[in-house]
Coordinates of C-alpha atoms and ligand atoms in Angstrom, one line a residue:
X1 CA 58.0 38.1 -131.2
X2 CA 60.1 39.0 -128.3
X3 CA 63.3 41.2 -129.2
X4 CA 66.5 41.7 -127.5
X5 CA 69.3 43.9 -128.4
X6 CA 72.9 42.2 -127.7
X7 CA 76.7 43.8 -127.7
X8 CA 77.7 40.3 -127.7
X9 CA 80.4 39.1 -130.3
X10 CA 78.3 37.6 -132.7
X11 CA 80.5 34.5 -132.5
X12 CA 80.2 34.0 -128.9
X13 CA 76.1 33.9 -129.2
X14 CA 74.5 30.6 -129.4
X15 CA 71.8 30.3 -131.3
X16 CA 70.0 29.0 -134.1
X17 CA 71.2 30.8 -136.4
X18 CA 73.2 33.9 -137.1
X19 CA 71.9 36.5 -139.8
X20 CA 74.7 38.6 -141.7
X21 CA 74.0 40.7 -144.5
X22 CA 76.4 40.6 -147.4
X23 CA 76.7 43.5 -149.2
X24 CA 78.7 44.2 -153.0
X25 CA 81.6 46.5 -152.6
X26 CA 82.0 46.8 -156.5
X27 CA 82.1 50.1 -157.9
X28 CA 80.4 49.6 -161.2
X29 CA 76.8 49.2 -161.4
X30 CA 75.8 46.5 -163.9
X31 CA 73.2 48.3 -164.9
X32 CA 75.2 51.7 -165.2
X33 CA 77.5 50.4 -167.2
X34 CA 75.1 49.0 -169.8
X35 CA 73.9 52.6 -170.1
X36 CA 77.3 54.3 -170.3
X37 CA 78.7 51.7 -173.6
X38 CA 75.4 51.9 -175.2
X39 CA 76.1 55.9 -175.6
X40 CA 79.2 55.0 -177.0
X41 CA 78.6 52.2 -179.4
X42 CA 80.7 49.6 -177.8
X43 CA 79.4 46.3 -177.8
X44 CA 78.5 44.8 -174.7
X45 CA 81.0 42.2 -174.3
X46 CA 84.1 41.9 -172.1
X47 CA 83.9 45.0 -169.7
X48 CA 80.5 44.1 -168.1
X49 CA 81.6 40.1 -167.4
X50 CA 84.8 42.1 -165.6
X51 CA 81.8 43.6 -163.0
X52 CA 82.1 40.9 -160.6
X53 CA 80.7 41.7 -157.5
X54 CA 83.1 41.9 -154.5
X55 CA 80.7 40.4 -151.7
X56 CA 82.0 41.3 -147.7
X57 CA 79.7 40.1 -144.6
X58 CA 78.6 43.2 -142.6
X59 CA 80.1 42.4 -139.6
X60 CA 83.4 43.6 -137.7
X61 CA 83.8 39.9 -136.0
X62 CA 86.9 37.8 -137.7
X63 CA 84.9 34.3 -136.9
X64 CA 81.9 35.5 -139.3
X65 CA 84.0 36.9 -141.6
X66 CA 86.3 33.6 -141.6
X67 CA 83.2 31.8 -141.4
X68 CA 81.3 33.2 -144.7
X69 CA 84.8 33.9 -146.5
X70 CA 84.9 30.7 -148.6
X71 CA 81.7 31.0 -149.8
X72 CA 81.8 34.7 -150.8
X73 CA 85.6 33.7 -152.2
X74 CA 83.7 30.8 -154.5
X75 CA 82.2 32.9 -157.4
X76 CA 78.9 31.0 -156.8
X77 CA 77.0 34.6 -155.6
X78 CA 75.7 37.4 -157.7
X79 CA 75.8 39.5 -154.5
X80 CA 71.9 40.3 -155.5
X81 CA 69.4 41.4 -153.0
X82 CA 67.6 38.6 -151.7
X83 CA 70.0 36.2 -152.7
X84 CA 70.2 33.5 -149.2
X85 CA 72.4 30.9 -148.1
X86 CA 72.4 28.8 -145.3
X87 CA 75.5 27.5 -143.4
X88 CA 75.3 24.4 -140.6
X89 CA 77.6 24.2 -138.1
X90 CA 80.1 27.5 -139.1
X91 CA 83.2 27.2 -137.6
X92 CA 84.6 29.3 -134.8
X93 CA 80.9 30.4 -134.1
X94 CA 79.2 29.1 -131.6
X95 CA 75.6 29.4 -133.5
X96 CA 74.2 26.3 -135.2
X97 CA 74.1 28.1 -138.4
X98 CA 74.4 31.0 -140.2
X99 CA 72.2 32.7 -143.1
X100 CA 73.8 35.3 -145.5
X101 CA 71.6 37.5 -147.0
X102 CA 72.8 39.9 -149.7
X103 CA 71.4 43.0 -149.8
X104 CA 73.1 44.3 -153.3
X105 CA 75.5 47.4 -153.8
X106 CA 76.3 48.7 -150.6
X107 CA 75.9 52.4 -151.7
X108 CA 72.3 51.7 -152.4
X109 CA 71.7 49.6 -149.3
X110 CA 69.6 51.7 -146.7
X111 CA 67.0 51.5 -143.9
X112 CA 64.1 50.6 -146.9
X113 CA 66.6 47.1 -148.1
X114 CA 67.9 46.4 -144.0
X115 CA 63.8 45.7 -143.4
X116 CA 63.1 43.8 -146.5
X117 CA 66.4 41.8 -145.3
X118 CA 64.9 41.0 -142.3
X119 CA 61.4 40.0 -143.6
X120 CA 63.2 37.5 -145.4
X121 CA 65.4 36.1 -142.8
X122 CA 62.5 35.8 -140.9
X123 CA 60.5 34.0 -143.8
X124 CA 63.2 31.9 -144.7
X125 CA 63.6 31.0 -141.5
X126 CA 60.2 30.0 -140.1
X127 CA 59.8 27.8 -142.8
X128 CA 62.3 25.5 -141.6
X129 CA 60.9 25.8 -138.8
X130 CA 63.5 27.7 -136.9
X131 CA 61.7 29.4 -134.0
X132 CA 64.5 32.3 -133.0
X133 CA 67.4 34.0 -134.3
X134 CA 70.2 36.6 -134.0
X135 CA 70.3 39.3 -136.6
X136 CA 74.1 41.1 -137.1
X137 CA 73.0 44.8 -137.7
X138 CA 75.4 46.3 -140.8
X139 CA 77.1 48.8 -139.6
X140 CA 76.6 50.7 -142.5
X141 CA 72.8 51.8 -141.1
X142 CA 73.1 54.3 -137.9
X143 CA 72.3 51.9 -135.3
X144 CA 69.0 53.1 -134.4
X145 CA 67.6 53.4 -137.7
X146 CA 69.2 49.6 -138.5
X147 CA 67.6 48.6 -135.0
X148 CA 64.1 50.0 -136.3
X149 CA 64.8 48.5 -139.4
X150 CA 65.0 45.1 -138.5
X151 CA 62.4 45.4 -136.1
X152 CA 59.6 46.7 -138.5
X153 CA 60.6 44.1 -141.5
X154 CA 60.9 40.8 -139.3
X155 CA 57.5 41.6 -137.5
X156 CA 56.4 42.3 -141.4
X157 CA 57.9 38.9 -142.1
X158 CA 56.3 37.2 -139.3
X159 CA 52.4 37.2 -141.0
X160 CA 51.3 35.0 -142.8
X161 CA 47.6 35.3 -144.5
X162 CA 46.1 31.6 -144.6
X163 CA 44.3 31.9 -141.7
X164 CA 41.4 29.4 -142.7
X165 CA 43.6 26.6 -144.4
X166 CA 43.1 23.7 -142.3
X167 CA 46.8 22.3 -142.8
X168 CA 47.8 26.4 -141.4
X169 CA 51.1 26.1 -140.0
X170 CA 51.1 29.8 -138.5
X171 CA 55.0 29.0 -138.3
X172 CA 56.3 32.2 -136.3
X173 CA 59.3 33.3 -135.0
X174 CA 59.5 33.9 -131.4
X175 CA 62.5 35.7 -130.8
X176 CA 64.4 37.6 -132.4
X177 CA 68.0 39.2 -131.2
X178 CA 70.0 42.0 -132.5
X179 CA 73.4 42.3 -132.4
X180 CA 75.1 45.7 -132.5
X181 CA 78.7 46.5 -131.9
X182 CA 80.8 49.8 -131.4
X183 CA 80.2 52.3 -128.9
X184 CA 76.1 52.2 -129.0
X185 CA 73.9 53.5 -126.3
X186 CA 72.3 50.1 -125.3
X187 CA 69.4 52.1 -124.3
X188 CA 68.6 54.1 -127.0
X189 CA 68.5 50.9 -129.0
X190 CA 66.1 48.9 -126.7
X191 CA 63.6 51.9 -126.9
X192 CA 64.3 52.1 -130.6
X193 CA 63.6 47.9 -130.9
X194 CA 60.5 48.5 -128.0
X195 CA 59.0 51.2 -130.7
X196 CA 59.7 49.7 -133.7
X197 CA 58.2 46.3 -131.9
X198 CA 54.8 48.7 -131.5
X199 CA 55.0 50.0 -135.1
X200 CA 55.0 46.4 -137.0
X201 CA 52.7 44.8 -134.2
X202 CA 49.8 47.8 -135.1
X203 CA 51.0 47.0 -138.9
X204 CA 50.1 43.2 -138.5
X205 CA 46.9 44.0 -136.7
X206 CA 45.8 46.2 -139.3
X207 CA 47.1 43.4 -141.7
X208 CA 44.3 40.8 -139.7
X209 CA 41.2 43.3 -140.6
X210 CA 42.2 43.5 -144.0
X211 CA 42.9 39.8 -144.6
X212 CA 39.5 38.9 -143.1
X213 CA 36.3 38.0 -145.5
X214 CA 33.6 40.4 -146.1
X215 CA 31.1 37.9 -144.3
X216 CA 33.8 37.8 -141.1
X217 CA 34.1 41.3 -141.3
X218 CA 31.2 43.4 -141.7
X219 CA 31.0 47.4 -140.4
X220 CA 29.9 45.9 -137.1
X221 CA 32.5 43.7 -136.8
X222 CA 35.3 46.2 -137.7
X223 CA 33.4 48.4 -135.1
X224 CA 34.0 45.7 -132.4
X225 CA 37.3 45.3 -133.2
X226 CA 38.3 48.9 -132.9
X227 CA 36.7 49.5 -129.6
X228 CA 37.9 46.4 -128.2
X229 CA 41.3 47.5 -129.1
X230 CA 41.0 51.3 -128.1
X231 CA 40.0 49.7 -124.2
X232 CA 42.9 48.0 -124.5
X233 CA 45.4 50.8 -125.4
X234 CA 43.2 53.6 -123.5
X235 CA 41.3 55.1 -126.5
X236 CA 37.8 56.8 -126.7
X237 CA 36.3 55.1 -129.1
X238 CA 32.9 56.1 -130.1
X239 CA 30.7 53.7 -132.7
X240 CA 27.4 55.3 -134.8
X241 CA 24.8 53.8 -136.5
X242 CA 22.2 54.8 -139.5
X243 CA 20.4 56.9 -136.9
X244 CA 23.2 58.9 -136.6
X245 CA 24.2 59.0 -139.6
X246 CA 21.4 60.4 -141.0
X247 CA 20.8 62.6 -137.9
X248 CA 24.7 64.3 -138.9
X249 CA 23.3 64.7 -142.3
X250 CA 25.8 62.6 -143.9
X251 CA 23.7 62.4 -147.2
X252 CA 27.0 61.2 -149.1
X253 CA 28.0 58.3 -146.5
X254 CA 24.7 57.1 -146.1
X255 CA 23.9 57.4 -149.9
X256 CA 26.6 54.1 -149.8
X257 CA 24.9 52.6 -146.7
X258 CA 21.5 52.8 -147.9
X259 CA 21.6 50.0 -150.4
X260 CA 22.8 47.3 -147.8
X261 CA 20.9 45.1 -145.3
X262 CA 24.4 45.0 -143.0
X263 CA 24.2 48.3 -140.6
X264 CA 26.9 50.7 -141.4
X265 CA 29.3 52.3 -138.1
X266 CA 30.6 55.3 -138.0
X267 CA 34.4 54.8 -136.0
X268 CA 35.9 57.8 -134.1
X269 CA 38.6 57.4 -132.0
X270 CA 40.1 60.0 -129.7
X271 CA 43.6 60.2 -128.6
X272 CA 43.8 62.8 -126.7
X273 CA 46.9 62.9 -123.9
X274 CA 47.7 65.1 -121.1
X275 CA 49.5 68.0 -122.0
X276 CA 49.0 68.0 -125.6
X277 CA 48.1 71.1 -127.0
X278 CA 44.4 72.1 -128.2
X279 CA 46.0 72.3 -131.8
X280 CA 47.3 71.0 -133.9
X281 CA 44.5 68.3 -134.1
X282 CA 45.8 65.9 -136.6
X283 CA 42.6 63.6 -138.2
X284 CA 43.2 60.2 -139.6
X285 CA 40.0 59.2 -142.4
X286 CA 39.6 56.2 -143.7
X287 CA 37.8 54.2 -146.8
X288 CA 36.0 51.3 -144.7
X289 CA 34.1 49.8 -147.4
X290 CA 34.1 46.3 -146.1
X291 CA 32.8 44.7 -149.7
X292 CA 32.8 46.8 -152.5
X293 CA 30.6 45.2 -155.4
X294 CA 30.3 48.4 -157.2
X295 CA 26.7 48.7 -156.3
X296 CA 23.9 49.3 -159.1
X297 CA 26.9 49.6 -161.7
X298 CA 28.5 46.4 -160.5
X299 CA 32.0 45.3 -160.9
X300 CA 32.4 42.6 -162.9
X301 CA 32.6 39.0 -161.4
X302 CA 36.5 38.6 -162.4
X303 CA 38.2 39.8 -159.5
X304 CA 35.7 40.9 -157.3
X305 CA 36.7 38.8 -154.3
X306 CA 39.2 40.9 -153.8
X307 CA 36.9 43.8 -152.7
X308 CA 37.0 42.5 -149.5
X309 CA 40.4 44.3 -148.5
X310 CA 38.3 48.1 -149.7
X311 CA 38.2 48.7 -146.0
X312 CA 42.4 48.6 -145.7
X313 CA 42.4 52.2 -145.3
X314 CA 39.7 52.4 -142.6
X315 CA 41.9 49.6 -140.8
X316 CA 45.0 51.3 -141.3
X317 CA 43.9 54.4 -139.5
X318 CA 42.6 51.5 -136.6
X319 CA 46.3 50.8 -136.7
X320 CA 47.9 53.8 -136.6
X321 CA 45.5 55.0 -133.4
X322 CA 46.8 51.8 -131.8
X323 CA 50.7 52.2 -132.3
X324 CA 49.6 56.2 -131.6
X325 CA 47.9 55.2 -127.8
X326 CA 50.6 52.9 -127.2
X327 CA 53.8 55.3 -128.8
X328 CA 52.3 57.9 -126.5
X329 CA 53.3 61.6 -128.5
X330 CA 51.6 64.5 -127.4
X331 CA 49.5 65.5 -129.8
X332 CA 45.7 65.0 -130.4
X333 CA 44.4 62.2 -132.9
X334 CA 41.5 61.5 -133.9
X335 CA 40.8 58.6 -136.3
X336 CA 37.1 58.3 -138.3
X337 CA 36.6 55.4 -140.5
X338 CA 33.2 55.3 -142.4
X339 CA 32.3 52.0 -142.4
X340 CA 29.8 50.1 -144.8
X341 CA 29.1 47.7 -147.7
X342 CA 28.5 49.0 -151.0
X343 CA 26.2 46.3 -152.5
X344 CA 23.7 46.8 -155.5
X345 CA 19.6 46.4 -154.0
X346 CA 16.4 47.9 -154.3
X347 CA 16.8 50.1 -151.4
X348 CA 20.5 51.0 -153.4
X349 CA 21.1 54.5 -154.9
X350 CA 21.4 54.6 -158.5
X351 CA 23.8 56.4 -161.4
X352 CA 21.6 59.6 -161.9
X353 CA 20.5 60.3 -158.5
X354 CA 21.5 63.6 -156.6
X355 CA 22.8 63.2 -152.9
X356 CA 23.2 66.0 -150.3
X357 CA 27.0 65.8 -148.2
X358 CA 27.0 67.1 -145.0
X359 CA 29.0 69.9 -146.2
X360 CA 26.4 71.1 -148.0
X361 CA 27.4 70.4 -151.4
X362 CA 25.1 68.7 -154.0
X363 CA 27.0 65.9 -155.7
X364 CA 25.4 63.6 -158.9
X365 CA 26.1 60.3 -158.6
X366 CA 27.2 59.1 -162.0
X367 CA 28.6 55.8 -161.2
X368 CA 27.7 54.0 -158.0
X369 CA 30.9 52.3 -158.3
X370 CA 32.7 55.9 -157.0
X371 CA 31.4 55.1 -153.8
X372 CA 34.8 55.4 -151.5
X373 CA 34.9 59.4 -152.2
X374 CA 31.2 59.9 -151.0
X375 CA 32.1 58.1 -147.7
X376 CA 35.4 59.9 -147.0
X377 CA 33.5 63.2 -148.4
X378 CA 31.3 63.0 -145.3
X379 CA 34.3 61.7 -142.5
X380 CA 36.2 64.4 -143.9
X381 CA 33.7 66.7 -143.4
X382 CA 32.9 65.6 -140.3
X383 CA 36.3 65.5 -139.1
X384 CA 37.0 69.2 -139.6
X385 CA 33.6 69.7 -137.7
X386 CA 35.7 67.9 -134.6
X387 CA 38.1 70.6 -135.0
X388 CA 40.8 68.6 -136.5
X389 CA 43.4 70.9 -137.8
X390 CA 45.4 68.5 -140.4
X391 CA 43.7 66.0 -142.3
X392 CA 45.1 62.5 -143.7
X393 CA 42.8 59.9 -145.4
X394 CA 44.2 56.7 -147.0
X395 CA 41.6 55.0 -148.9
X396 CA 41.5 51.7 -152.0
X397 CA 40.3 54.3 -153.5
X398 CA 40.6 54.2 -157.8
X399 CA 41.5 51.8 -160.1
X400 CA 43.5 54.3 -161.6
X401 CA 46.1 54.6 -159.6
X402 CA 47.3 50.8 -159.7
X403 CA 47.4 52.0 -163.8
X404 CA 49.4 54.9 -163.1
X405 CA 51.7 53.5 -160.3
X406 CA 51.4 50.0 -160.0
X407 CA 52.0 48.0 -156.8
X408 CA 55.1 50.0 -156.0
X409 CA 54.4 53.3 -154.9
X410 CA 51.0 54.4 -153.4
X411 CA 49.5 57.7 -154.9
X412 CA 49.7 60.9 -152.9
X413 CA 48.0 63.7 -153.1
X414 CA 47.8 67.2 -150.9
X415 CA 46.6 70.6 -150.9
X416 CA 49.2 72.2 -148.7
X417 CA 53.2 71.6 -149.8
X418 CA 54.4 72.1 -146.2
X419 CA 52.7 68.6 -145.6
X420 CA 54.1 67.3 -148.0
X421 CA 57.4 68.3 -147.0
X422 CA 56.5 66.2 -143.8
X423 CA 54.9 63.4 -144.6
X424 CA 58.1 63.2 -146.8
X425 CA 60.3 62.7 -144.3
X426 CA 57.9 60.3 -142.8
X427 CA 58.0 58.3 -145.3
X428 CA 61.6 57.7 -145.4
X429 CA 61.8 57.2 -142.1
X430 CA 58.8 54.4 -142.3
X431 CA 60.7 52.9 -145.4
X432 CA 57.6 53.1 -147.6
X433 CA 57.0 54.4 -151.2
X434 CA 54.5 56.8 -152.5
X435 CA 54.4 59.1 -155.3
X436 CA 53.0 62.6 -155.4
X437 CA 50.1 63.4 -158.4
X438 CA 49.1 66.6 -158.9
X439 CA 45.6 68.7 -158.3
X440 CA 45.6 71.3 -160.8
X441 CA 42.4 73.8 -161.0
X442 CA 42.1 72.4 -164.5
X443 CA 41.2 68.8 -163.3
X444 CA 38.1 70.4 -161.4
X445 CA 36.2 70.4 -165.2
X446 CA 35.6 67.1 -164.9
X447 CA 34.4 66.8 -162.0
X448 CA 31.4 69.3 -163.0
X449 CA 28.0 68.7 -163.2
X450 CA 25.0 70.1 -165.3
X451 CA 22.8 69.1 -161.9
X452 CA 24.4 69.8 -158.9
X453 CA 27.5 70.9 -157.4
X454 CA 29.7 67.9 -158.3
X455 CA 30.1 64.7 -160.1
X456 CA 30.8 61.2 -158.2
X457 CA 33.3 60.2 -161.5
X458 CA 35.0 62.3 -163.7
X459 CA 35.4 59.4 -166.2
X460 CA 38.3 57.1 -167.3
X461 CA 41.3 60.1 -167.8
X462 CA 43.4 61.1 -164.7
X463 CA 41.0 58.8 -162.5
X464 CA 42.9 59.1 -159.6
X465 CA 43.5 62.5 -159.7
X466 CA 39.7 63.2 -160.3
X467 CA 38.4 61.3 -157.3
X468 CA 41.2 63.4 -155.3
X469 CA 39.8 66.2 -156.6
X470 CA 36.3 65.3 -155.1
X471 CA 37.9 64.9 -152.0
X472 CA 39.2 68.0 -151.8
X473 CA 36.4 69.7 -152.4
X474 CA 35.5 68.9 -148.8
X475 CA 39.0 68.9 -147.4
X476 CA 38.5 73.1 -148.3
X477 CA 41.1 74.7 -147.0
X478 CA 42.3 72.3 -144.4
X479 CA 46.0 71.3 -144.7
X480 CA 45.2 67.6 -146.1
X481 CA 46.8 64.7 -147.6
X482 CA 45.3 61.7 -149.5
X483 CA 46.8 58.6 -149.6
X484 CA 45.6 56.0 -152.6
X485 CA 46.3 52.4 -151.6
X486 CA 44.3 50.9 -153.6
X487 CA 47.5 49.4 -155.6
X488 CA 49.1 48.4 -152.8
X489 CA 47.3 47.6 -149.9
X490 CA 47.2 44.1 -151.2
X491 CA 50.1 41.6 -152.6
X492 CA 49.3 39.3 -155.3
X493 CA 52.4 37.6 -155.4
X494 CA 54.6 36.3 -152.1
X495 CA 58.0 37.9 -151.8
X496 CA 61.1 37.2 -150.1
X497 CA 59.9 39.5 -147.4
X498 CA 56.0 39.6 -147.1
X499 CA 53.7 37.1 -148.0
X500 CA 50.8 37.2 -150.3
X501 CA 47.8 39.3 -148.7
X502 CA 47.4 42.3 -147.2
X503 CA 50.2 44.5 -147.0
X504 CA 49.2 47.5 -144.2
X505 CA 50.8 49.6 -146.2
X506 CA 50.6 53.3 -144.9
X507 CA 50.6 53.0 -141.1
X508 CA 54.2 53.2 -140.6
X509 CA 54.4 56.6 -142.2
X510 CA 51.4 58.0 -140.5
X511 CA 52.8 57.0 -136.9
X512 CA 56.1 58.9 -138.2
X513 CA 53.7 61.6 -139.4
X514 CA 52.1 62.0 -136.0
X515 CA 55.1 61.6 -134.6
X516 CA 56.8 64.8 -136.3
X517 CA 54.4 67.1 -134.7
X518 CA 55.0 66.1 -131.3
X519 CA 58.6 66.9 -131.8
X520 CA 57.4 70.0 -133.3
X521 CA 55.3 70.6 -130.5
X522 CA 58.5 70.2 -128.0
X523 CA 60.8 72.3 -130.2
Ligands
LIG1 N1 37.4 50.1 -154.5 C1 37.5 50.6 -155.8 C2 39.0 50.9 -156.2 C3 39.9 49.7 -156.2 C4 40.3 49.1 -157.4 C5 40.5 49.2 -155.1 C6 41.2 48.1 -157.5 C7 41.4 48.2 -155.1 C8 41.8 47.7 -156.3 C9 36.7 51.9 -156.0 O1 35.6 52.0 -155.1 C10 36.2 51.9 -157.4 O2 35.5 51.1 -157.7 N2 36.7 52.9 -158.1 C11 36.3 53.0 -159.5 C12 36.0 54.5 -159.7 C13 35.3 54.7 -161.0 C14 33.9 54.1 -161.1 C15 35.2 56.2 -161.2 C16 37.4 52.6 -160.3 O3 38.6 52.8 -160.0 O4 37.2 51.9 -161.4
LIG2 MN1 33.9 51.1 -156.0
LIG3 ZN1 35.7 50.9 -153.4

């Protein structure tokens, strides 16, 4: 998708179609209100039908406003987020159409709604098979942010997951314009648009490891991938095999590997640009269980296909190494993903046996099902060894999480609140949701075992929290952050602004993570 940012008037732009955002100027929250007359009694009735939303196109040009005023005059619109309407031939514009998108209350409207807003332009668009488009950027979002926004959620919009349907479409937009007004610095905005266009391109190809079958995308072939894409961006990118594995002493990892016939890889790869200081070292870990049956204590058939997207973290720190080699900050990366099936054999470790980590530590395996923790308890390890300073892992990791969070937010956990002040910020800045769970010293009882250092599963209570407590055991005293994704690294159900499939949820932030401590570095 090629991007260009535009001062033209949008009415003097021809092209397929215009994209305004209409936003609801009315004070009163439904919702508020409902709250506020159910604390005093009063029955629901007239005040709440007097709510009606008062709708206004975001954009300072007359001829949109003129063109969009009749509808947004007609009472048909709930002014809702999502809500989309398509024009033909608007008059006094010289586009062939013109889509209005509401995007809900205007004092909730920010950067996070602006990129859902343009995943759903784009979606709504490519399926008529419109090929290009101009986007009016609200002014309500500084135009940076706005230009970043749309950038990210259109190339979000852009994917599509049914890549072995025969009648595939792959309907894409090509281009995409955006069309600021006021006194902007035109080229602050195309480096903004040329950044963001990096950002939601390494989101999509993290989106195409995910999205591919377990038999289309084994270790090896997740191996390939990321060294074919490190050559291309100017990354080191080292793979190992069992040898090595074993050699490291990566009891935990390879007590996962063991059970398969597919060779496991171990991915590292080094960004490491001129200039950059020797710390921090920032290291990126991630869960690359390409099919997770559960091993000896197997999953259950319902569902299991979609243990094929267990490696999204794994990919997602492939990702983020890509938009990091191309984004250029100075500071040193190094991503590790710990790559292997976890499948149920007679060569396959089973619930009772004892397994050495290359820390040291003894851990009892209680449930060969808890298999992403032993993995990331070795890259962890190992990553430290490399002298990374920081540590992030994002991992499909528990069950529990989805329970406790659902799809919304991913769970976050960290040993050091100065990172989490950070990654914070990141977050915000990325547009993406995740919720901090706690790691009290009282969780580490149930990780304890009568035989070794350490359980593998503390059990069906505060799941999440317990396989983030394993993790942290070989974190230590690192500065670390652990990102659970298993509830939304994958979408069940299409939405206006991202189709059904993997999501590559978490690579946004991380770039903006990385990203901070250059800036730190500068400072
Ligand atoms: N890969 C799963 C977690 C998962 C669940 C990812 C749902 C995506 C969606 C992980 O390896 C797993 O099996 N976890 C177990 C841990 C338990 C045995 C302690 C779980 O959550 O049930
Ligand atoms: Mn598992
Ligand atoms: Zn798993």
């Amino acid at each position: 998708m090629k991007t260009t940012i535009s001062l033209t008037a949008p009415a003097q732009l021809e092209t397929e179609s215009l994209v305004a955002v209409v936003l609801d100027h009315s004070e009163k929250d439904h919702s508020e209100k409902d709250h506020s007359e159910k604390d005093h009694g009063h029955s629901s009735s007239d005040k709440n039908k007097d709510a009606k939303p008062h709708l206004r196109v975001e954009s300072n040009d007359p001829a949109v406003q003129s063109a969009a005023a009749e509808l947004l005059a007609s009472g048909e619109l709930s002014g809702k987020p999502f809500e989309i309407n398509l024009l033909h031939k608007p008059a006094g514009l010289k586009a062939k159409r013109i889509l209005l998108l509401s995007g809900g209350k205007t004092k909730k409207f920010a950067g996070y709604d602006l990129r859902r807003l343009a995943g759903a332009a784009v979606r709504s668009l490519k399926s008529r098979a419109i090929r290009s488009f101009a986007f009016i950027a609200p002014s309500t979002i500084p135009p940076e942010e706005a230009v970043r926004a749309i950038v990210e959620g259109a190339l979000v919009g852009n994917f599509d997951a049914d890549y072995y349907r025969s009648d595939r479409k792959d309907q894409k937009i090509d281009a995409l314009t955006i069309l600021t007004s006021g006194n902007t610095d035109k080229a602050a905005l195309e480096k903004a648009a040329a950044e963001a266009q990096i950002i939601g391109e390494s989101q999509n190809f993290t989106r195409d490891l995910v999205n591919e079958p377990s038999n289309r995308m084994t270790p090896t072939i997740l191996a390939e991938r990321a060294k074919k894409m490190s050559a291309e961006v100017g990354l080191k990118c080292e793979v190992y095999g069992a040898d090595k594995i074993k050699e490291l002493k990566m009891g935990a990892f390879w007590s996962v590997a063991q059970g398969s016939d597919e060779p496991p890889a171990l991915i590292i790869m080094r960004y490491e640009p001129a200039g950059a200081p020797e710390k921090p070292m920032l290291g990126l870990v991630g869960k690359g269980i390409t099919f997770d049956t559960g091993g000896i204590s197997i999953k259950p058939a319902d569902g299991m296909e979609k243990m094929k997207y267990d490696m999204a973290g794994g990919a997602t720190m492939i990702g983020a190494l890509r938009a990091i080699a191309l984004l250029k900050p100075k500071v040193k990366v190094i991503g590790i993903v710990c790559a292997t099936e976890n499948m149920p054999s007679g060569k396959a470790q089973k619930p009772g046996d004892v397994q050495i980590a290359m820390s040291g530590k003894s851990i009892e395996i209680i449930n060969t099902d808890a298999e992403g923790r032993l993995v990331l308890a070795d890259g962890l390890h190992y990553a430290k060894q490399l002298g990374c300073t920081h540590l992030v892992d994002a991992a499909t990791l528990t069950g529990a999480v989805v329970v406790a969070l659902g799809y919304t937010n991913a769970g976050l956990f960290t040993n050091d609140d100065a990172m989490y002040e950070r990654f914070s910020k990141a977050l915000n800045k990325a547009g993406e949701k995740m919720w901090r769970l706690p790691l009290d010293d009282e969780y580490k009882e149930n990780i304890k075992s009568g035989i070794a250092d350490i359980v593998n599963s503390g059990g069906r209570w505060a799941g999440a929290i317990n396989a983030a407590m394993f993790l942290k055991e070989f974190a230590e005293d690192t500065p670390w952050i652990h990102l659970d994704i298993a509830g939304t690294a994958w979408t069940e159900d299409q939405k206006p602004w991202i189709a059904k499939g993997p999501t590559g949820i978490a690579l946004r932030s991380l770039v903006e993570f990385v990203k901070s401590f250059a800036a730190t570095e500068k400072a």
